[in-house]
Structure formats: structure tokens, C-alpha cells
Short mmCIF file of C-alpha atoms in Angstrom, two decimals:
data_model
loop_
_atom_site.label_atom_id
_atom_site.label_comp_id
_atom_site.label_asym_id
_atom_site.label_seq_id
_atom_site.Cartn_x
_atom_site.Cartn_y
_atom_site.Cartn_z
CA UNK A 390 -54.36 36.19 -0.51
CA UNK A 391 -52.72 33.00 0.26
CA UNK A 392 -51.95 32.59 3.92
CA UNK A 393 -49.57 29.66 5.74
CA UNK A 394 -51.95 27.43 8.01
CA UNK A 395 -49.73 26.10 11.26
CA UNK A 396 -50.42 23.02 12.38
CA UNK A 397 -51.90 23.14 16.28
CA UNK A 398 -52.15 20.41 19.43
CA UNK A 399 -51.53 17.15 18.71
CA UNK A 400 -50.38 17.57 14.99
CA UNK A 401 -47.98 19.80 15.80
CA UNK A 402 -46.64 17.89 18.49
CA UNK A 403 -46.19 14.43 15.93
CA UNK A 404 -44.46 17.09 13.37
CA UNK A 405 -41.80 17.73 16.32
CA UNK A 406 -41.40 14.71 17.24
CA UNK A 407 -40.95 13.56 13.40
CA UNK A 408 -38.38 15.56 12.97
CA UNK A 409 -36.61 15.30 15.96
CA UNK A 410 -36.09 11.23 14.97
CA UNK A 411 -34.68 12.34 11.26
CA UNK A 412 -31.95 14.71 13.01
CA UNK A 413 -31.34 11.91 15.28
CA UNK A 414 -31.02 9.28 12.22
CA UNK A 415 -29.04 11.96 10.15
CA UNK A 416 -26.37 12.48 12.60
CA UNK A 417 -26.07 8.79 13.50
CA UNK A 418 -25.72 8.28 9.82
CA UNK A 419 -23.10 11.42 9.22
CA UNK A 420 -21.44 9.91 12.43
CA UNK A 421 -21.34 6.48 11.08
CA UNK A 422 -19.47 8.20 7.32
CA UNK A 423 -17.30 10.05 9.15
CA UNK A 424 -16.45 6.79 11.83
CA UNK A 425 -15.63 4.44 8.03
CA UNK A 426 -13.82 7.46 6.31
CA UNK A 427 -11.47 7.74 9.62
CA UNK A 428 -10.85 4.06 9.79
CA UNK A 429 -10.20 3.10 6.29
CA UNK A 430 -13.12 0.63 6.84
CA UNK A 431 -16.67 0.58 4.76
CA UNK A 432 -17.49 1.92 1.92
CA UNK A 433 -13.89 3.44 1.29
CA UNK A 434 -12.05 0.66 1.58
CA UNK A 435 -14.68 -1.56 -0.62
CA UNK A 436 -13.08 0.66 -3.48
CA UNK A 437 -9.24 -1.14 -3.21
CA UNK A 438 -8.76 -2.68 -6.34
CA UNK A 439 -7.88 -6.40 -5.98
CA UNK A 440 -4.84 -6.48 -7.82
CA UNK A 441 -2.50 -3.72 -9.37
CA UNK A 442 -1.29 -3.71 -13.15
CA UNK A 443 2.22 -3.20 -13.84
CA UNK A 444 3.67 -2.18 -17.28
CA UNK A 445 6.11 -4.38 -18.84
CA UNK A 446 5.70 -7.36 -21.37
CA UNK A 447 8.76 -8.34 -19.20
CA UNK A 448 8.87 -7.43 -16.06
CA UNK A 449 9.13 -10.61 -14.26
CA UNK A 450 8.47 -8.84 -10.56
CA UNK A 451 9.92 -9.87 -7.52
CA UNK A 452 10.04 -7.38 -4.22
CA UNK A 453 7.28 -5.24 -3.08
CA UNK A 454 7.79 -2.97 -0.01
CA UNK A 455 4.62 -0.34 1.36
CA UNK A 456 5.11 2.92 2.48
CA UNK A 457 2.37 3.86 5.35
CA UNK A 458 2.99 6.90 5.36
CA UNK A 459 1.58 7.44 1.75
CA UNK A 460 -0.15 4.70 0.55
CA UNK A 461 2.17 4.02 -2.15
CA UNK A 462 3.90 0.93 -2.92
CA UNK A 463 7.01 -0.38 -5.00
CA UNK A 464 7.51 -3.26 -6.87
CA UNK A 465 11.24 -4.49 -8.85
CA UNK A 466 11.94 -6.04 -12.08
CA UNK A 467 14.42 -9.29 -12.83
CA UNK A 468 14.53 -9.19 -15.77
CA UNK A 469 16.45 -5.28 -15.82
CA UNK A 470 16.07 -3.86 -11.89
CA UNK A 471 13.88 -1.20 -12.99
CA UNK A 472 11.54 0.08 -9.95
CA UNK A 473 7.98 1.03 -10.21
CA UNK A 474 5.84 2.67 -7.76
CA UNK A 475 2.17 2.59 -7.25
CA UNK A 476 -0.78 3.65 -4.91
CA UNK A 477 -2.85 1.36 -3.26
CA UNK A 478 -5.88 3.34 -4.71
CA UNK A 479 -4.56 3.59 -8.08
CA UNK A 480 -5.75 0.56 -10.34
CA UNK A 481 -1.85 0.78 -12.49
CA UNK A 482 1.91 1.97 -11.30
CA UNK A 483 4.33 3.47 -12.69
CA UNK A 484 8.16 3.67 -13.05
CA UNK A 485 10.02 4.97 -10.81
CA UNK A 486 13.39 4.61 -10.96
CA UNK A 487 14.12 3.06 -14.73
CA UNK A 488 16.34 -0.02 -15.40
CA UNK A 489 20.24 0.57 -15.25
CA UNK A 490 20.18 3.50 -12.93
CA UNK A 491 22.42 3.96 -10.24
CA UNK A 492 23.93 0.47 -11.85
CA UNK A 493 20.89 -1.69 -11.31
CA UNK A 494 20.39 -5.10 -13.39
CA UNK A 495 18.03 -7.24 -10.91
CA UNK A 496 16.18 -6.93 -8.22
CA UNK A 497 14.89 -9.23 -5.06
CA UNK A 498 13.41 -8.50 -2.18
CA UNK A 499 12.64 -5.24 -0.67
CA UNK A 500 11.40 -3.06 2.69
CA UNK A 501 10.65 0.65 3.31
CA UNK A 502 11.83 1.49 6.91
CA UNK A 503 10.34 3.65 9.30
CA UNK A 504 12.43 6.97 7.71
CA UNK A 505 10.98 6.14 4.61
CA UNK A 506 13.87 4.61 3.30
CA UNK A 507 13.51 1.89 0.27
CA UNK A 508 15.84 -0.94 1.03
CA UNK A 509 16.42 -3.21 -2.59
CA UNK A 510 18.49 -6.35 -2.37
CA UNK A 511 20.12 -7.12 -5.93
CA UNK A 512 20.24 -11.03 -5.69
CA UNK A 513 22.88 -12.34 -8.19
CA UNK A 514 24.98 -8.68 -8.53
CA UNK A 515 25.19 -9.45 -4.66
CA UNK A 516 23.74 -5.55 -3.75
CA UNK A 517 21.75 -4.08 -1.59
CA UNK A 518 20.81 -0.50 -2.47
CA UNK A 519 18.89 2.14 -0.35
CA UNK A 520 16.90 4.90 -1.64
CA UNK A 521 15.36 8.52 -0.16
CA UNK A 522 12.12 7.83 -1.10
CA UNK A 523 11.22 11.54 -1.35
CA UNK A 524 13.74 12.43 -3.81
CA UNK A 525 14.90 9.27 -5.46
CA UNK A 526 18.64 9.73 -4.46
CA UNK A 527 20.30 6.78 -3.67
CA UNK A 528 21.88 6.55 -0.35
CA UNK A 529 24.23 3.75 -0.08
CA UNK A 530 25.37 0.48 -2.20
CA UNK A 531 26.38 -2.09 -0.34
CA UNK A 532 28.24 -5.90 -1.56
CA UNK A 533 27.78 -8.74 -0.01
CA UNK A 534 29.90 -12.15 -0.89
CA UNK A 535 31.28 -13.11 -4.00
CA UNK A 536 28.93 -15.85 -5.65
CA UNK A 537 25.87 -14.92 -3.37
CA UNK A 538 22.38 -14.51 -3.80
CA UNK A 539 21.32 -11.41 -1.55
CA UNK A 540 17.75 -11.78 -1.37
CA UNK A 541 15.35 -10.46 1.09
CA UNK A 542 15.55 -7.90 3.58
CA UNK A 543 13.97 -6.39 7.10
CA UNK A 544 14.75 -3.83 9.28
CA UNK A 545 14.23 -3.90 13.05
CA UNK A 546 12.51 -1.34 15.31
CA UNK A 547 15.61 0.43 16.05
CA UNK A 548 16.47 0.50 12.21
CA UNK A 549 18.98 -1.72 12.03
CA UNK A 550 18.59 -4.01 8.55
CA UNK A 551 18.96 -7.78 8.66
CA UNK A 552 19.53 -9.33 4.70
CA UNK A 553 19.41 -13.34 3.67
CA UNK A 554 21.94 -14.47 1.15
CA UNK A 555 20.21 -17.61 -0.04
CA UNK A 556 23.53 -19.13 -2.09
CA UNK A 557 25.74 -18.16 1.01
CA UNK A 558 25.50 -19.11 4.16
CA UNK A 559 25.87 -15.71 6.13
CA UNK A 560 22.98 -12.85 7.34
CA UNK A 561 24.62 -9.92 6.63
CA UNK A 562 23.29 -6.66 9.08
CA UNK A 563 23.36 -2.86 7.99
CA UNK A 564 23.62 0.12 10.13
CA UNK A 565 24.38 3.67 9.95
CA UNK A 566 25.81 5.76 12.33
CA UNK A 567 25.14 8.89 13.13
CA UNK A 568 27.44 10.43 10.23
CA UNK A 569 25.40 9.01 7.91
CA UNK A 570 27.86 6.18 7.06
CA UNK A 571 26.49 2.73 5.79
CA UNK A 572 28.18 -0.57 7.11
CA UNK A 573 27.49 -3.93 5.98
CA UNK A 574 28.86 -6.78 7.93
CA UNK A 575 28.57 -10.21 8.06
CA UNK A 576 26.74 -11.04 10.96
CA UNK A 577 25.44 -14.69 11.43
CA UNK A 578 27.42 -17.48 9.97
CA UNK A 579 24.64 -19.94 8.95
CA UNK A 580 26.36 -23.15 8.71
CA UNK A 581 27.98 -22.69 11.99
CA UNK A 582 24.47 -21.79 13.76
CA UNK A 583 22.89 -25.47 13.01
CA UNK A 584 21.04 -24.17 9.73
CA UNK A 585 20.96 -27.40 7.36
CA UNK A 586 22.28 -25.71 4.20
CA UNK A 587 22.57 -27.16 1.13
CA UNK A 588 24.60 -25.62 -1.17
CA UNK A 589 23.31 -25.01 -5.26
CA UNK A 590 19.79 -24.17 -3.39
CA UNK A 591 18.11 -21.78 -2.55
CA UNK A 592 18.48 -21.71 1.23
CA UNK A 593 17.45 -18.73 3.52
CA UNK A 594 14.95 -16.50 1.91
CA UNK A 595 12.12 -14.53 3.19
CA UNK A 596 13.44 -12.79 6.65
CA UNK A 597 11.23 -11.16 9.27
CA UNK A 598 12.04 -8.93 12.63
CA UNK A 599 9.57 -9.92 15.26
CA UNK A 600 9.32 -7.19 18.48
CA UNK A 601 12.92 -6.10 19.97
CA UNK A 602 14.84 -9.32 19.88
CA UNK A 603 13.57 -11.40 16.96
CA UNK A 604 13.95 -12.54 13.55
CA UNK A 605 12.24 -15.63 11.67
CA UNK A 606 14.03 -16.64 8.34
CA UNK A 607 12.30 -19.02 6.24
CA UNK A 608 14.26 -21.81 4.04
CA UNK A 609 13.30 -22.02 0.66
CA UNK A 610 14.65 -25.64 -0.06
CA UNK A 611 13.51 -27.38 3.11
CA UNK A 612 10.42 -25.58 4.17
CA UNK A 613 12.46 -24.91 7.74
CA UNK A 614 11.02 -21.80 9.04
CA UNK A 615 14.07 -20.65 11.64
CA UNK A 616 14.13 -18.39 14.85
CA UNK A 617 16.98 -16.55 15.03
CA UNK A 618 17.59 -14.45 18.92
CA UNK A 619 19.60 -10.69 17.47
CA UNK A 620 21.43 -10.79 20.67
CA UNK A 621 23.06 -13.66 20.57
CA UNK A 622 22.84 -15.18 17.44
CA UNK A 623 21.47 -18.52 19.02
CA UNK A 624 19.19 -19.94 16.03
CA UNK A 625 16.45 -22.89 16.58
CA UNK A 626 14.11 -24.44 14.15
CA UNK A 627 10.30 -23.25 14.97
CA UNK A 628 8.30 -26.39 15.58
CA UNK A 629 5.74 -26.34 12.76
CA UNK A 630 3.60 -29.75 13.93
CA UNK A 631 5.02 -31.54 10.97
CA UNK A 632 4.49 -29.30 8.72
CA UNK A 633 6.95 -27.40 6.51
CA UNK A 634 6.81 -24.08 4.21
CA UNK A 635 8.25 -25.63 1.36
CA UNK A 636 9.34 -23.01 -1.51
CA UNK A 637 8.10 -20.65 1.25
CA UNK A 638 9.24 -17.26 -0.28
CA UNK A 639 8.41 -13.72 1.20
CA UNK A 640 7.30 -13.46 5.07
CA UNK A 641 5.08 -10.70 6.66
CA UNK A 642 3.98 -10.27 10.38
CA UNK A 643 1.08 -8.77 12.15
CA UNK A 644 -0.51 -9.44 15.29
CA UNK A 645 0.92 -12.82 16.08
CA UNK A 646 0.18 -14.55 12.72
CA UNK A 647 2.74 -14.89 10.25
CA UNK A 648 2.30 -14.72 5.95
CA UNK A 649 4.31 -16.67 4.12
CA UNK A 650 4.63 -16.60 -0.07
CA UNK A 651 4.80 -19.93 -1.49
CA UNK A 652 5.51 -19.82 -5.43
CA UNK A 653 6.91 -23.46 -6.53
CA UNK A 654 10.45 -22.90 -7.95
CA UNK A 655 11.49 -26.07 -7.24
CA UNK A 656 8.74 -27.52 -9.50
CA UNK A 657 7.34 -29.86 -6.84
CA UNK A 658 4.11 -31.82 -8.33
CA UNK A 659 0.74 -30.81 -6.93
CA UNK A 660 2.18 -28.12 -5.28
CA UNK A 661 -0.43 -25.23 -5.34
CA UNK A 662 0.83 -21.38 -5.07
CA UNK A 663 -0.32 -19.82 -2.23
CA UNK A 664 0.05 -17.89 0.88
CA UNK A 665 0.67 -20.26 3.93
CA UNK A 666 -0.51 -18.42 7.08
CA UNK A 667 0.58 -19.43 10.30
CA UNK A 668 -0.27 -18.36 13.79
CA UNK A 669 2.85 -18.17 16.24
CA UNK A 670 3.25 -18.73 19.95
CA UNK A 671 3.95 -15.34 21.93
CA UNK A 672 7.87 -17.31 22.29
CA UNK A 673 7.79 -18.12 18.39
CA UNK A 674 8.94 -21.66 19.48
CA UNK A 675 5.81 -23.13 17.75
CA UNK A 676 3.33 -22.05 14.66
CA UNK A 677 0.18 -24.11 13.86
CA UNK A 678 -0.91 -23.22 9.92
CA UNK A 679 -4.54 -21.45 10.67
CA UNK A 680 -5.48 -20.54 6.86
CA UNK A 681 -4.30 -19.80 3.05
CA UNK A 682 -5.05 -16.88 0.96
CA UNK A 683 -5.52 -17.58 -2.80
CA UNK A 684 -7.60 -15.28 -4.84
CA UNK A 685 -10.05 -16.82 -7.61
CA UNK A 686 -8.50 -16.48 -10.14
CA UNK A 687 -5.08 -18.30 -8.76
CA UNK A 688 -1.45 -17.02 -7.96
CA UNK A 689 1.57 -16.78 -10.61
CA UNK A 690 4.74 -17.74 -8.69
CA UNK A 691 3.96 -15.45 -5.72
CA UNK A 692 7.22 -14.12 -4.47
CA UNK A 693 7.46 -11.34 -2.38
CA UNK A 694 4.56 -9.71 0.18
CA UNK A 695 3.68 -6.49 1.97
CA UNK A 696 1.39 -5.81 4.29
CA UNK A 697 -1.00 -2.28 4.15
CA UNK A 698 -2.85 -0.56 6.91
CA UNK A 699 -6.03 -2.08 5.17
CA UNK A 700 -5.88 -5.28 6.36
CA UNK A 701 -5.02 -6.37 3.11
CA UNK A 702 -1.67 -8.09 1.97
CA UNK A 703 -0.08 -7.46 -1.65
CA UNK A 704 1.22 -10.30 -3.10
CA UNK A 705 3.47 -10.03 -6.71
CA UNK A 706 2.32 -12.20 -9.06
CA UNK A 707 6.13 -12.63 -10.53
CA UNK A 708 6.35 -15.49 -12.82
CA UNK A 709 9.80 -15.86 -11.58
CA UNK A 710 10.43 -19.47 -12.12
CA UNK A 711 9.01 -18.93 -15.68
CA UNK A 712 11.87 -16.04 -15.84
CA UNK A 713 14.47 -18.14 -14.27
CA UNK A 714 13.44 -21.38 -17.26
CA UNK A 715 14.31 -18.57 -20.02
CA UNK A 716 10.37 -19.13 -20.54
CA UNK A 717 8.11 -16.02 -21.67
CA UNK A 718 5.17 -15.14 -19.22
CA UNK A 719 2.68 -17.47 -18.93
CA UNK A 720 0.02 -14.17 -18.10
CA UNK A 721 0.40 -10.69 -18.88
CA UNK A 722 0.43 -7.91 -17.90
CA UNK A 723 2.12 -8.56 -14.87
CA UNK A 724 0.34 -7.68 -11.33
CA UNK A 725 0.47 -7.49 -8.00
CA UNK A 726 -2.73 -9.08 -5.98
CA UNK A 727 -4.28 -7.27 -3.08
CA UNK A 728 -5.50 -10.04 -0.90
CA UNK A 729 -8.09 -8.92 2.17
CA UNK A 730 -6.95 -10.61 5.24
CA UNK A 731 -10.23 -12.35 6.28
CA UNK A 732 -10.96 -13.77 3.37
CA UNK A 733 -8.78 -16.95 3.41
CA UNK A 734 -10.35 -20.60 2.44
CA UNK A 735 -10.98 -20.71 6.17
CA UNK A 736 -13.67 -18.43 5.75
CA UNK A 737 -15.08 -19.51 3.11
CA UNK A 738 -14.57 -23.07 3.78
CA UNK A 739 -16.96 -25.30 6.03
CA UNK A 740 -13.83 -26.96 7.42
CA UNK A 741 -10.54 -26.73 8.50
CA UNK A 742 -7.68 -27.25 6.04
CA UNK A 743 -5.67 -30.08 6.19
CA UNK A 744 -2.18 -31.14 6.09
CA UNK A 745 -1.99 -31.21 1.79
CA UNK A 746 -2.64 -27.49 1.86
CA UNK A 747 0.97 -26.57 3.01
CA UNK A 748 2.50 -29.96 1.23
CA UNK A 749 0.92 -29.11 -1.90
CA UNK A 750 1.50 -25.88 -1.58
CA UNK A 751 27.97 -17.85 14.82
CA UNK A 752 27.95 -13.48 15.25
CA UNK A 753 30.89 -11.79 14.03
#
């Protein structure tokens, strides 16, 4: 008959004492899964692909707007306005919405606001469509001026929608009551609020909304990057240290830095696509360029940019100024890069980057 020895005195004592530390280091360890899993951070997060495919020998992409609230994102085509949608864990996207619905040819830049609405600006139809996410339905089509160029888009905290018209100089802002009625007006006449515009260019582009009472517009042709007060209109130029944002593009804000898209439509020599980043006093009246995210393998015309809750910034790839040349793709398929935030050439870079990166790079 087999019987179970126990272990006595001091043995039995060390067995306890074993396996009292391995519950401890088990639960410290479960803790520690649970802590990443919660967070986004670790392991989880490792998994983000670092760029997204999107079908289409032709796509030619150009906004990208993120939706929090379920980790999808959507991207829209120039060459026919057809919309795809994506998930940030997903390695390809889809369509969404295919080209020539609801009347769409082109598309430009793009938001999601805090309903879940998808704002998409139309650029040379001069549109500015918003979607119910949830269903698809379109909500609203709005026109802005004969001859413009409505191009990106923002909406404030208390969902009001502020839209650039790069070949016009007006900022047009949308509201809707509480009928559900749609209004587009023209806000901010650009000329008149010391903007240097210069017409054939492409002049305002990416546009921001900073806190309660903010907006920063970016100028495509000049590299200005302008502060713009909602209350009053009152518009300054935001002291950059000499620098400019030249072909600067898309902008996106978190925690007091500022991302700015720089493709190179303008065809300036040595000028390097990237993503300018600047960090911006708490009064916005000055921004000193900190870093610049470029993946390794480079960046095709970057146009627009959307920040996730991963700390990570998607960038689309679009080829636009190949589009815009009547030039096929120079890459395909098309995609949209998913850049982590602390990996910049700062960080991977013994020194500090110097002033080629960013040169080569009235209310009604």
C-alpha cells in the first residue's frame, strides 16, 4: 500500500513559504496583464500594425478622421470620393461608402466629432458632407464659394465646425440647431484679417481647434502657421523662431504639441516628407519645432493626420501631388502609416535637429 509522506519542521515550513512567493509573483504578474490590457499599453498595443493597406490601384487618399469610440478609422479617395473604413487592429480597410454616392467625386480633409459624426470636405466640388456614422445616412450637404477649394475641417468642443477654403479666402463655420438644421456661413474673411494670400495657391489648409477659444490654420504656400481667436476673429501669425511649415498639410493636437503633415506639392528641392512637430506656448503665440516623425521606409506625399488613443498618429500616404501631375502611383497599394508618438528622430537621434529639417521638409 502506497501511503503520502508529509513533509514536517523545517521542510514544511520552506514549502509554505515557497509557495506563498509564487502566489505573490502570480498575482503581481496577473495584475501587471490586466494593468497593459486596461491601458492599451504592452503587449497589446505591440500588436498595431504600422501602416494600414487600402484597396485601390487608384485611390490617391487624402483625409483620415478616427473614431474613439470604436477604433475604426476612415480614409477618402481623389481620384472618385469613395470612403473606406478601417480598424486600427485590422492590417486592411474596407469600403464604406462607394464612389458617386450621395453625389461624391473627391474628397479632402476630414473629422469625426464627438456624436460620431463624419465630417468630409469635397475640395474642388466646393462640399462639405456629414455622415451618421452608425448607419451611413448622410446628414447634410453643404456649398461653399464658387471656384473654391474646401479643404480641411475641425470641430470645436461645443461642436461647432470650422472649414479652410484654400483657393478662397474665407473660413466658413457650420452649426446646427436644435431642429436638426445645418447652416454654413462664411465666417472669417481672410484677406481682410492680415492673412498674406496669394491667389492660384494653395493658401489655408490644415485647421485645428485648440481648448474653448482657439483655432491654428496652417498655410500651405508660405509655411505661416496662423492663430485665429473664435470670438473675435482677431488672427496673428504664431512666431515659429524663423522657421516655417512649408507645404505643411494636415494638423493634429495633443497635450500642447502640435503635428503637422508636410507632403511637397509645391515640388520644392530637398524638401523631405515628413511630419513637423512643434511644441506650443500655453498662449499659442510661439512654437519651437521639438521633433519629426518619418517611418523607415519614408512618407508618400503625406496629407492628412489623425490622432488614436494609442499614442500613435496615422498618417495617409496619398501620392496626391503624383495624382494632381496626371502621374500613376509611384507605390502601391496605397496606405496609411501608423506612426508611435515617441519614436521621432529625436529619439533615436544623438542630437537635436536642426533648422534644414523643417526647410527641407473680418467675422460676418
Amino acid at each position: 500500500m502506497n501511503r503520502t509522506i508529509r513533509p514536517t519542521g523545517p521542510a514544511r515550513s520552506s514549502m509554505r513559504l515557497f509557495a506563498s512567493a509564487l502566489a505573490a509573483v502570480t498575482a503581481l504578474a496577473l495584475t501587471a496583464t490586466g494593468s497593459q490590457a486596461a491601458t492599451g499599453s504592452g503587449t497589446a498595443a505591440a500588436r498595431l500594425p504600422d501602416h494600414y493597406v487600402i484597396p485601390g490601384e487608384k485611390a490617391f487618399l487624402t483625409g483620415v478622421a478616427y473614431d474613439p469610440r470604436s477604433g475604426h478609422y476612415y480614409v477618402g479617395s481623389a481620384q472618385d470620393g469613395t470612403l473606406y473604413r478601417g480598424h486600427v487592429r485590422k492590417p486592411t480597410a474596407r469600403v464604406w461608402s462607394p464612389d458617386g454616392r450621395d453625389g461624391r467625386s473627391f474628397t479632402a480633409g476630414m473629422t469625426i466629432d464627438g456624436e460620431g459624426r463624419l465630417y468630409v470636405n469635397g475640395g474642388g466640388t466646393g462640399t462639405l458632407r456629414v455622415y451618421d456614422t452608425a448607419t451611413g445616412i448622410l446628414l447634410t450637404t453643404q456649398h461653399g464659394a464658387k471656384g473654391g477649394f474646401v479643404n480641411d475641417v475641425t470641430v470645436a468642443a461645443d461642436g461647432t465646425a470650422y472649414v479652410t477654403d484654400s483657393f478662397k479666402p474665407v473660413v466658413y463655420r457650420l452649426t446646427e440647431d436644435e431642429r436638426g438644421r445645418w447652416k454654413l456661413e462664411h465666417w472669417l474673411d481672410v484677406a481682410a484679417s492680415g492673412i498674406d494670400w496669394v491667389a492660384g495657391q494653395h493658401n489655408l489648409n490644415g485647421i485645428v481647434a485648440v481648448g474653448t477659444g482657439r483655432l491654428l490654420a496652417v498655410q500651405s504656400n508660405t509655411g505661416k502657421l496662423w492663430r485665429i481667436d473664435r470670438s473675435t476673429g482677431r488672427t496673428a501669425e504664431v512666431d515659429l523662431g524663423g522657421r516655417t511649415l512649408v507645404n505643411g498639410d494636415a494638423l493634429a493636437w495633443r497635450d500642447g504639441r502640435l503635428y503637422v503633415t508636410q507632403g511637397n506639392l509645391y515640388a520644392d528641392p530637398g524638401a523631405q516628407p515628413q511630419v513637423a512637430v512643434v511644441e506650443m506656448d500655453d498662449d499659442l503665440a510661439h512654437g519651437r519645432f521639438v521633433d519629426r516623425l518619418v517611418p523607415p521606409d519614408g512618407l508618400l506625399h503625406p496629407s492628412a493626420a489623425a490622432l488614436t488613443d494609442h499614442d500613435r498618429l496615422l498618417v495617409v500616404n496619398s501620392q496626391y501631388n503624383r495624382w494632381v501631375a496626371g502621374l500613376p502611383p509611384e507605390s502601391l497599394p496605397f496606405t496609411v502609416s501608423s506612426l508611435p508618438l515617441d519614436q521621432g528622430t529625436a529619439a533615436r537621434e544623438p542630437h537635436t535637429p536642426g533648422p534644414e529639417v523643417v526647410a527641407t521638409a473680418g467675422i460676418r
